[in-house]
mmCIF file of C-alpha atoms in Angstrom:
data_model
loop_
_atom_site.group_PDB
_atom_site.id
_atom_site.type_symbol
_atom_site.label_atom_id
_atom_site.label_comp_id
_atom_site.label_asym_id
_atom_site.label_seq_id
_atom_site.Cartn_x
_atom_site.Cartn_y
_atom_site.Cartn_z
ATOM 1 C CA MET A 1 101.696 72.102 149.853
ATOM 2 C CA ARG A 2 100.081 74.444 152.285
ATOM 3 C CA ALA A 3 102.032 75.556 155.332
ATOM 4 C CA SER A 4 99.377 74.223 157.723
ATOM 5 C CA MET A 5 99.530 70.835 156.033
ATOM 6 C CA LEU A 6 103.314 70.750 156.349
ATOM 7 C CA ARG A 7 103.069 71.672 160.031
ATOM 8 C CA SER A 8 100.607 68.867 160.675
ATOM 9 C CA ILE A 9 102.849 66.380 158.862
ATOM 10 C CA GLU A 10 105.833 67.528 160.924
ATOM 11 C CA THR A 11 103.802 67.132 164.129
ATOM 12 C CA VAL A 12 102.807 63.576 163.221
ATOM 13 C CA LEU A 13 106.398 62.685 162.365
ATOM 14 C CA LYS A 14 107.655 64.088 165.668
ATOM 15 C CA ARG A 15 105.034 62.155 167.644
ATOM 16 C CA THR A 16 105.811 58.963 165.785
ATOM 17 C CA SER A 17 109.559 59.264 166.232
ATOM 18 C CA SER A 18 109.203 60.083 169.941
ATOM 19 C CA SER A 19 106.877 57.122 170.534
ATOM 20 C CA LEU A 20 109.237 54.811 168.651
ATOM 21 C CA SER A 21 112.224 55.928 170.697
ATOM 22 C CA GLN A 22 110.333 55.321 173.974
ATOM 23 C CA SER A 23 109.033 51.848 173.099
ATOM 24 C CA PRO A 24 111.275 48.808 173.489
ATOM 25 C CA SER A 25 112.517 47.144 170.335
ATOM 26 C CA PRO A 26 110.149 44.492 169.010
ATOM 27 C CA SER A 27 111.026 40.842 169.358
ATOM 28 C CA PRO A 28 111.603 38.879 166.144
ATOM 29 C CA SER A 29 108.252 37.108 166.528
ATOM 30 C CA HIS A 30 106.418 40.444 166.303
ATOM 31 C CA LEU A 31 108.073 41.654 163.116
ATOM 32 C CA ILE A 32 105.845 42.160 160.117
ATOM 33 C CA ARG A 33 106.386 39.524 157.480
ATOM 34 C CA ARG A 34 105.550 39.960 153.854
ATOM 35 C CA SER A 35 104.334 37.023 151.841
ATOM 36 C CA PHE A 36 103.260 36.663 148.257
ATOM 37 C CA ALA A 37 100.384 34.547 147.017
ATOM 38 C CA SER A 38 100.757 32.256 144.055
ATOM 39 C CA GLU A 39 97.168 32.972 142.984
ATOM 40 C CA SER A 40 95.755 36.239 141.744
ATOM 41 C CA SER A 41 93.473 38.271 143.970
ATOM 42 C CA PRO A 42 89.784 37.310 143.845
ATOM 43 C CA ASP A 43 87.474 39.158 141.498
ATOM 44 C CA ARG A 44 85.546 41.936 143.149
ATOM 45 C CA LYS A 45 82.341 42.958 141.442
ATOM 46 C CA ILE A 46 80.893 46.323 142.438
ATOM 47 C CA THR A 47 77.478 47.729 141.513
ATOM 48 C CA ALA A 48 76.821 51.460 141.756
ATOM 49 C CA LEU A 49 73.098 52.176 142.024
ATOM 50 C CA GLY A 50 71.998 55.640 140.949
ATOM 51 C CA ALA A 51 75.054 56.034 138.738
ATOM 52 C CA ALA A 52 73.583 58.937 136.749
ATOM 53 C CA GLY A 53 73.138 61.081 139.870
ATOM 54 C CA GLY A 54 75.401 63.661 141.430
ATOM 55 C CA ILE A 55 76.874 61.162 143.892
ATOM 56 C CA GLY A 56 76.830 58.148 141.580
ATOM 57 C CA GLN A 57 79.079 59.667 138.907
ATOM 58 C CA PRO A 58 82.060 60.472 141.169
ATOM 59 C CA LEU A 59 81.507 57.197 143.049
ATOM 60 C CA ALA A 60 81.713 55.273 139.782
ATOM 61 C CA SER A 61 84.933 57.097 138.873
ATOM 62 C CA LEU A 62 86.502 56.340 142.248
ATOM 63 C CA MET A 63 85.497 52.686 142.086
ATOM 64 C CA LYS A 64 86.951 52.434 138.573
ATOM 65 C CA LEU A 65 90.273 53.762 139.900
ATOM 66 C CA ASN A 66 90.374 51.186 142.708
ATOM 67 C CA PRO A 67 92.824 48.420 141.685
ATOM 68 C CA LEU A 68 90.874 45.795 143.669
ATOM 69 C CA VAL A 69 87.735 46.171 141.530
ATOM 70 C CA SER A 70 87.544 43.772 138.580
ATOM 71 C CA LYS A 71 84.002 44.487 137.340
ATOM 72 C CA LEU A 72 82.045 47.702 137.815
ATOM 73 C CA SER A 73 78.340 47.590 137.075
ATOM 74 C CA LEU A 74 76.482 50.901 136.768
ATOM 75 C CA HIS A 75 72.710 50.997 137.219
ATOM 76 C CA ASP A 76 70.122 53.774 137.185
ATOM 77 C CA ILE A 77 66.496 54.203 136.183
ATOM 78 C CA ALA A 78 67.585 56.918 133.735
ATOM 79 C CA GLY A 79 69.766 56.182 130.732
ATOM 80 C CA ILE A 80 73.455 56.296 131.639
ATOM 81 C CA PRO A 81 75.465 55.703 128.456
ATOM 82 C CA GLY A 82 77.367 58.984 128.919
ATOM 83 C CA VAL A 83 78.440 58.111 132.455
ATOM 84 C CA ALA A 84 79.459 54.633 131.347
ATOM 85 C CA ALA A 85 81.485 56.077 128.460
ATOM 86 C CA ASP A 86 83.269 58.517 130.778
ATOM 87 C CA VAL A 87 84.085 55.826 133.321
ATOM 88 C CA SER A 88 85.143 53.245 130.737
ATOM 89 C CA HIS A 89 87.744 55.665 129.343
ATOM 90 C CA ILE A 90 89.667 55.492 132.629
ATOM 91 C CA ASN A 91 92.585 53.173 131.892
ATOM 92 C CA THR A 92 92.345 50.411 134.521
ATOM 93 C CA ARG A 93 91.870 46.644 134.380
ATOM 94 C CA SER A 94 88.234 46.673 135.527
ATOM 95 C CA GLU A 95 85.477 46.351 132.966
ATOM 96 C CA VAL A 96 82.339 48.502 133.011
ATOM 97 C CA LEU A 97 78.837 47.082 132.543
ATOM 98 C CA ILE A 98 75.708 49.237 132.315
ATOM 99 C CA THR A 99 72.085 48.476 133.103
ATOM 100 C CA PHE A 100 69.178 50.869 133.283
ATOM 101 C CA GLY A 101 65.479 50.719 133.901
ATOM 102 C CA VAL A 102 63.400 49.384 136.738
#
């Protein structure tokens, strides 16, 4: 890591620890509770328009890496089978669909 990045992390940690020591302890009703759902998370379907472009390709890759996305649809007026092949090789649970044309 860069030295400037480490310094900024140290500064944030110092500020956080000093603010925590000055604040009163939280009451039990304000504690964060963790709960688990019995159902799976809802399907999230994302469509990337302009997927063959300079912004669409990295956007499609980032959306494919997002664990909340279940279906990723790529669309462009140009043919995009290469982009779809690249994105579909990323090993995640989401499936990739392609459409092209007007």
